[in-house]
PDB file of C-alpha atoms in Angstrom:
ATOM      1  CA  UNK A 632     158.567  48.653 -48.040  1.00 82.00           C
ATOM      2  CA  UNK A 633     157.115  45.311 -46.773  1.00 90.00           C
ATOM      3  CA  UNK A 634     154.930  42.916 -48.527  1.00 96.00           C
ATOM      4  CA  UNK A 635     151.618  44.363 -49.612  1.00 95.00           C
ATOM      5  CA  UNK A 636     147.956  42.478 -50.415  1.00 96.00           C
ATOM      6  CA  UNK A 637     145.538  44.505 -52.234  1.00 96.00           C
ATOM      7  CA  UNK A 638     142.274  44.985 -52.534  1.00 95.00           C
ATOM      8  CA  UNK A 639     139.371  46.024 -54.701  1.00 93.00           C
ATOM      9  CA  UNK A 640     140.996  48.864 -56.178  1.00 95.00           C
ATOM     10  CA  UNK A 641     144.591  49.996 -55.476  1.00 94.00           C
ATOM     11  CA  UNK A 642     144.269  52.177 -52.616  1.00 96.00           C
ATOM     12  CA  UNK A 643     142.757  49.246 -50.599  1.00 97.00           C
ATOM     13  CA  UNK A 644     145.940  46.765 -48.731  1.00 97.00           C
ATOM     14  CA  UNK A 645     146.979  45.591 -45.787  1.00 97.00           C
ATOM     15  CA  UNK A 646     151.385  46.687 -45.536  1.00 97.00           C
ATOM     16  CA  UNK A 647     153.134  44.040 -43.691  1.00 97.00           C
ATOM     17  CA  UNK A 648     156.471  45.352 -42.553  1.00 96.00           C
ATOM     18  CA  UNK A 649     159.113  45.099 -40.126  1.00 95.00           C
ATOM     19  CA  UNK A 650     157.713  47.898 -37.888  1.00 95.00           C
ATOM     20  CA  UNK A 651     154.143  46.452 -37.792  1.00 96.00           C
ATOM     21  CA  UNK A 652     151.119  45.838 -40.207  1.00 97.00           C
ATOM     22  CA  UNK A 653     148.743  48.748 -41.713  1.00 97.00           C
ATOM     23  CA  UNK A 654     145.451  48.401 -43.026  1.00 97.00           C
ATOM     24  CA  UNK A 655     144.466  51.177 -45.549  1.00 96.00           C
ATOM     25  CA  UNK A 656     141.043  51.751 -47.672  1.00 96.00           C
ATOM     26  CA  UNK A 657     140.859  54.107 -50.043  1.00 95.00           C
ATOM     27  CA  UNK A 658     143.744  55.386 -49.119  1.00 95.00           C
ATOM     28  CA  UNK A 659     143.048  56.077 -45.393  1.00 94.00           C
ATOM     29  CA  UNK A 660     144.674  54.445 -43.026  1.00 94.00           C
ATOM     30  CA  UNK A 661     141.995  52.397 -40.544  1.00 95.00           C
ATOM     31  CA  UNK A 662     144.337  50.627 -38.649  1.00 96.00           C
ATOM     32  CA  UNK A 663     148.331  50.263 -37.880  1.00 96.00           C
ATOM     33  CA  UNK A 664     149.498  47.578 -35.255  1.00 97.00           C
ATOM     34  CA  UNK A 665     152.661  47.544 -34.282  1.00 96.00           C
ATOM     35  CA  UNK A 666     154.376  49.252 -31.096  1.00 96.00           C
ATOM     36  CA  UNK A 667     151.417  51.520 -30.536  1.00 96.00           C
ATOM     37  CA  UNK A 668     148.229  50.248 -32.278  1.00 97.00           C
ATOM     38  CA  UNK A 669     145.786  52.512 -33.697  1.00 97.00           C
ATOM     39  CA  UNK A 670     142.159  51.066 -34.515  1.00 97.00           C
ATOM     40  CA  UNK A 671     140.518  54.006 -36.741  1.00 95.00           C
ATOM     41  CA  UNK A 672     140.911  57.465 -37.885  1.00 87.00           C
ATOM     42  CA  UNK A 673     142.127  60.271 -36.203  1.00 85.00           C
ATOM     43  CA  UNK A 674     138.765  61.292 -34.223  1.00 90.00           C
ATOM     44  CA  UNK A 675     137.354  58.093 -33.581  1.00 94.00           C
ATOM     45  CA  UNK A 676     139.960  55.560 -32.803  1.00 96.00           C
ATOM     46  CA  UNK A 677     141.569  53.628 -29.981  1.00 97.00           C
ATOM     47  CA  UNK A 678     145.478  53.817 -29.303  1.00 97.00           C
ATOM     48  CA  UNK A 679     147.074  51.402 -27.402  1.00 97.00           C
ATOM     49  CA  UNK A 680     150.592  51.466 -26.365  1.00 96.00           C
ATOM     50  CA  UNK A 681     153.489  51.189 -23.616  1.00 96.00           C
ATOM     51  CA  UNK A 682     151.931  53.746 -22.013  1.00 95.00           C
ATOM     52  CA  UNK A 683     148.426  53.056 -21.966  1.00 97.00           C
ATOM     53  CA  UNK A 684     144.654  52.937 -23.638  1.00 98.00           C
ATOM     54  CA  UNK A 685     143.012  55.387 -24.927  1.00 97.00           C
ATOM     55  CA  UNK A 686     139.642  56.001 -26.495  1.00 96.00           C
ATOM     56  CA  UNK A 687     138.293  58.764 -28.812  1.00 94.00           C
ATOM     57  CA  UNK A 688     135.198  59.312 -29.970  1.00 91.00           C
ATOM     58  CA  UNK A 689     134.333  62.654 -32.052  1.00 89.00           C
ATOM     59  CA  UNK A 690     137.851  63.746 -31.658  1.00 88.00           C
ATOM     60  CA  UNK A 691     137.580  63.980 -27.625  1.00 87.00           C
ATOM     61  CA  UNK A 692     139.597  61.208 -25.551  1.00 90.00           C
ATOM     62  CA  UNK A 693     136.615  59.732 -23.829  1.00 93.00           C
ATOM     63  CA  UNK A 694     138.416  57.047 -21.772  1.00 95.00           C
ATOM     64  CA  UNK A 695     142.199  56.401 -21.057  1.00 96.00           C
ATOM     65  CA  UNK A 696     143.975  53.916 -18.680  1.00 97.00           C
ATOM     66  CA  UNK A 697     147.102  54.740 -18.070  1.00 96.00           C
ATOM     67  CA  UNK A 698     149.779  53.988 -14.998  1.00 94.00           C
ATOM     68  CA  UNK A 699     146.819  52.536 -13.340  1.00 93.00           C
ATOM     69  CA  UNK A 700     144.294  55.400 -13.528  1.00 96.00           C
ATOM     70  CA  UNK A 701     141.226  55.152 -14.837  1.00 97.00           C
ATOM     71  CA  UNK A 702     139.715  58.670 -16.670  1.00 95.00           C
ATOM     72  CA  UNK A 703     136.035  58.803 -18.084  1.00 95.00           C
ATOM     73  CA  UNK A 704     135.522  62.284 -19.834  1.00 92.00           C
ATOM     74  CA  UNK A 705     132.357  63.804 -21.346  1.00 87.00           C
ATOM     75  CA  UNK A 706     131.753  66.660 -23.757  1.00 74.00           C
ATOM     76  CA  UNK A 707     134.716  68.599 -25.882  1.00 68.00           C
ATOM     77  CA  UNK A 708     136.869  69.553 -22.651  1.00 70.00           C
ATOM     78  CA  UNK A 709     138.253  68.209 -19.613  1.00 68.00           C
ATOM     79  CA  UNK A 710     135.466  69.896 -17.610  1.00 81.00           C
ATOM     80  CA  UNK A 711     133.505  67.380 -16.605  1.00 90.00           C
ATOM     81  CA  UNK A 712     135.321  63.409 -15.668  1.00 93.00           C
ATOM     82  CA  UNK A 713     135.757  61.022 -13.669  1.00 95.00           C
ATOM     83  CA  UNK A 714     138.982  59.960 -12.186  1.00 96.00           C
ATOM     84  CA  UNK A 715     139.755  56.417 -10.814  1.00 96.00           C
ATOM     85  CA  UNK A 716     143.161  56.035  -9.688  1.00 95.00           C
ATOM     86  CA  UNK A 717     144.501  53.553  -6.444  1.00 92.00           C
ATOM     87  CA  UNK A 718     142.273  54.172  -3.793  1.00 90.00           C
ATOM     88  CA  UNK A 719     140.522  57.292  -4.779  1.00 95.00           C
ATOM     89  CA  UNK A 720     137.810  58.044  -6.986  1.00 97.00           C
ATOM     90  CA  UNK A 721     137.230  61.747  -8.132  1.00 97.00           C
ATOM     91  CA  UNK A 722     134.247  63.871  -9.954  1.00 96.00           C
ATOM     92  CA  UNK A 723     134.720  67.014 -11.235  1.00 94.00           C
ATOM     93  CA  UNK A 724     132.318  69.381 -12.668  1.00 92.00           C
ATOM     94  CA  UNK A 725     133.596  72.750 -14.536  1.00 87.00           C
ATOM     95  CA  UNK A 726     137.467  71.482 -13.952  1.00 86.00           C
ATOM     96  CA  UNK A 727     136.521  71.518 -10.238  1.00 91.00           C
ATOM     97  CA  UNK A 728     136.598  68.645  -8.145  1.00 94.00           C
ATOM     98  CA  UNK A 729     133.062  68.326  -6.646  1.00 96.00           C
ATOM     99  CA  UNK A 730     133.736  64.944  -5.114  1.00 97.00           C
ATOM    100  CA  UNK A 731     136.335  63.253  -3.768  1.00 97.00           C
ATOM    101  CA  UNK A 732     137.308  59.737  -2.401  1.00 97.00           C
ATOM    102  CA  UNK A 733     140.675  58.582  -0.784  1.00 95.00           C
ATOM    103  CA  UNK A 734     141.620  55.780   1.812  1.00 90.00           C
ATOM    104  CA  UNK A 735     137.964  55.667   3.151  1.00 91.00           C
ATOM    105  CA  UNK A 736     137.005  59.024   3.897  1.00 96.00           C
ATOM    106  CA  UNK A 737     134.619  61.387   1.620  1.00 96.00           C
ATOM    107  CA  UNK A 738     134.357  64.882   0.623  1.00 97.00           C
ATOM    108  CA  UNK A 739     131.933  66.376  -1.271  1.00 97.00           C
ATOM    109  CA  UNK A 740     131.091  70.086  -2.041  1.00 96.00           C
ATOM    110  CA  UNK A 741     133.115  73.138  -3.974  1.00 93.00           C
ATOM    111  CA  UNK A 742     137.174  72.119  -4.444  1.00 92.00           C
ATOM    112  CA  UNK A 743     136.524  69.286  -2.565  1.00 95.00           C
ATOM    113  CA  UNK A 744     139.799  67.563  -0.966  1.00 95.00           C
ATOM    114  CA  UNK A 745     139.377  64.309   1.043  1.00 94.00           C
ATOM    115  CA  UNK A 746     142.582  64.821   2.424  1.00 92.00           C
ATOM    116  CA  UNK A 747     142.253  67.616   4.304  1.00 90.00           C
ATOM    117  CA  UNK A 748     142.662  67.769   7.830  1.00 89.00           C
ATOM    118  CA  UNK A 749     138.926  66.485   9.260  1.00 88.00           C
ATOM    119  CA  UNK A 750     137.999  67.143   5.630  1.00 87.00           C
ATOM    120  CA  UNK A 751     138.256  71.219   6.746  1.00 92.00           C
ATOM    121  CA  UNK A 752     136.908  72.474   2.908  1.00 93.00           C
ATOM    122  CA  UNK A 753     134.579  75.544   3.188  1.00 94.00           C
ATOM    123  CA  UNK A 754     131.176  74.705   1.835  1.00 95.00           C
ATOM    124  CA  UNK A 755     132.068  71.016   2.191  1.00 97.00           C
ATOM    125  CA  UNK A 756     130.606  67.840   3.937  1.00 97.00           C
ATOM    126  CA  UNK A 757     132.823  65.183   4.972  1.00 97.00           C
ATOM    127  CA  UNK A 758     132.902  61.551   5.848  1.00 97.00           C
ATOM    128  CA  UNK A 759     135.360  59.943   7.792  1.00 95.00           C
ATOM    129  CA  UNK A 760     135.729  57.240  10.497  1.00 94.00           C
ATOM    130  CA  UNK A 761     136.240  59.921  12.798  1.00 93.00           C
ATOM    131  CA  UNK A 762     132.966  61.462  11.845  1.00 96.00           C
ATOM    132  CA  UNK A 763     130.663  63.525   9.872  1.00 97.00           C
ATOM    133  CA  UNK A 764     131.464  67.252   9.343  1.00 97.00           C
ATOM    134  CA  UNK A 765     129.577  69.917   7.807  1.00 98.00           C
ATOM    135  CA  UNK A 766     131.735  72.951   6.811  1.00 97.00           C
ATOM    136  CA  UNK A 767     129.933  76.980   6.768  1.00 96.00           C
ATOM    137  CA  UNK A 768     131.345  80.058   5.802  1.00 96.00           C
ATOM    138  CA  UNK A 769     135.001  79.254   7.518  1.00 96.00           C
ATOM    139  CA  UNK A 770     136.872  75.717   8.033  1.00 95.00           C
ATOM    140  CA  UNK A 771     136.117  76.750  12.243  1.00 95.00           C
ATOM    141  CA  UNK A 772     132.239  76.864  11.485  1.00 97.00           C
ATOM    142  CA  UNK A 773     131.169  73.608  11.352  1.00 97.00           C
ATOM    143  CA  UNK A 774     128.797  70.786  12.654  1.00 97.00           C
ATOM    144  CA  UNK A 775     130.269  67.353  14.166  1.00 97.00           C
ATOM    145  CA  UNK A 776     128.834  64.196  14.724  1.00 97.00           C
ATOM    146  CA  UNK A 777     130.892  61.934  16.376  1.00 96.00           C
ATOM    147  CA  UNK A 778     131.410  59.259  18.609  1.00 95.00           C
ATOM    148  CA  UNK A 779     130.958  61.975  21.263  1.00 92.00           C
ATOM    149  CA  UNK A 780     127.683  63.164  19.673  1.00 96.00           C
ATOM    150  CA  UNK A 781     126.846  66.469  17.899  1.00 97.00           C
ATOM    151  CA  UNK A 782     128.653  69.826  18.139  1.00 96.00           C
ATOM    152  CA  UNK A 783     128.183  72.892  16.746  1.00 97.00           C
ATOM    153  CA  UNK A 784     131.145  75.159  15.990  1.00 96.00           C
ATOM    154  CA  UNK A 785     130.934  79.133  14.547  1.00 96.00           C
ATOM    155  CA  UNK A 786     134.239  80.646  14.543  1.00 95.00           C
ATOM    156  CA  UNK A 787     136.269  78.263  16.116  1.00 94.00           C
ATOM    157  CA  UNK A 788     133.997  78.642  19.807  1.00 94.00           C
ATOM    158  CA  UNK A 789     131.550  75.501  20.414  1.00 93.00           C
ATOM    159  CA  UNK A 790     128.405  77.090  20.360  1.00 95.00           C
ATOM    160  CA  UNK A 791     126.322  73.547  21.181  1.00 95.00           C
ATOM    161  CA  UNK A 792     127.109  69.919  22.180  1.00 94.00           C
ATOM    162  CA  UNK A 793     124.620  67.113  22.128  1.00 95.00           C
ATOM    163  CA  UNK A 794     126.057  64.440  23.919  1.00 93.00           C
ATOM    164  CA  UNK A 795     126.210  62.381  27.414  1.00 92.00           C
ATOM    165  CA  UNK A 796     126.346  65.718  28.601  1.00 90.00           C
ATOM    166  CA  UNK A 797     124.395  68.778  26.786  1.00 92.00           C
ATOM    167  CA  UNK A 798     125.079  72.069  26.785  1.00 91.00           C
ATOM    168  CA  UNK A 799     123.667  75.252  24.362  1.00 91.00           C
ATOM    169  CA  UNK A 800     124.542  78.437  24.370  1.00 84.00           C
ATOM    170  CA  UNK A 801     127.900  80.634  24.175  1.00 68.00           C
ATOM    171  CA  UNK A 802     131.293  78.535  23.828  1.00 62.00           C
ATOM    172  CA  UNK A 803     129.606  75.581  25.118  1.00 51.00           C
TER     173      UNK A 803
END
């Protein structure tokens, strides 16, 4: 139904009905606005609706915004993106999260998680205001700088502290 103006031949119109408006040529729908608005065919098109944007290019959804988060995607998987969302930014890299941002502090490295106590990730460096810590082999084996200076950590016994006072050797 609705009120139809054609085109060239008579599978190019534009359908104006109550639900919205399409635009077809050649029979193929390009467009259909209405309560969720579709701008191209089905593998390269943008969608926009109640619940958000979305763009697709080669039949991947490159880009969507949606309940304020922000997701940039590359190749034919969800492998590789990267998420914005309120206050955090994340990277991942073969579906793992390689970097990640919340409420000021950094982590970067292997399933990295920002909010982890002190950023304690094995494998993972993290930036805080409390510091700079680089994890080893164990979330106890780590190096420290902070406002107290450097310390060096294997297994949970200081090993070295570089500070107003400094000490090497065996527990500290």
């Amino acid at each position: 139904g609705g009120a139809f103006i054609f085109g060239a031949a008579v599978d190019d119109y534009v359908n104006v009905k109550s639900d919205g408006v399409d635009v077809v040529a050649a029979g193929v729908t390009q467009a259909a606005f209405g309560a969720t608005t579709v701008i191209g065919t089905s593998t390269d098109k943008v969608t926009l609706s109640s619940s958000g944007i979305t763009i697709r290019e080669n039949n991947v959804d490159n880009i969507t915004l949606a309940s304020g988060t922000i997701t940039l995607q590359t190749g034919t998987s969800s492998h590789e993106k990267l998420v914005l969302s309120d206050a955090s930014i994340a990277m991942y890299s073969a579906n793992a999260k390689l970097i990640d941002i919340t409420d000021g502090k950094v982590n970067i490295g292997p399933s990295a998680n920002a909010g982890a106590t002190l950023g304690a990730v094995i494998g993972n460096i993290h930036l805080a205001s409390t510091g700079a810590y680089i994890y080893g082999d164990t979330t106890n084996t780590f190096a420290a700088v902070t406002a107290a200076g450097l310390e060096l950590t294997e297994d949970g016994n200081k090993k070295a502290i570089f500070g107003a006072i400094s000490v090497i050797g065996s527990d500290g």
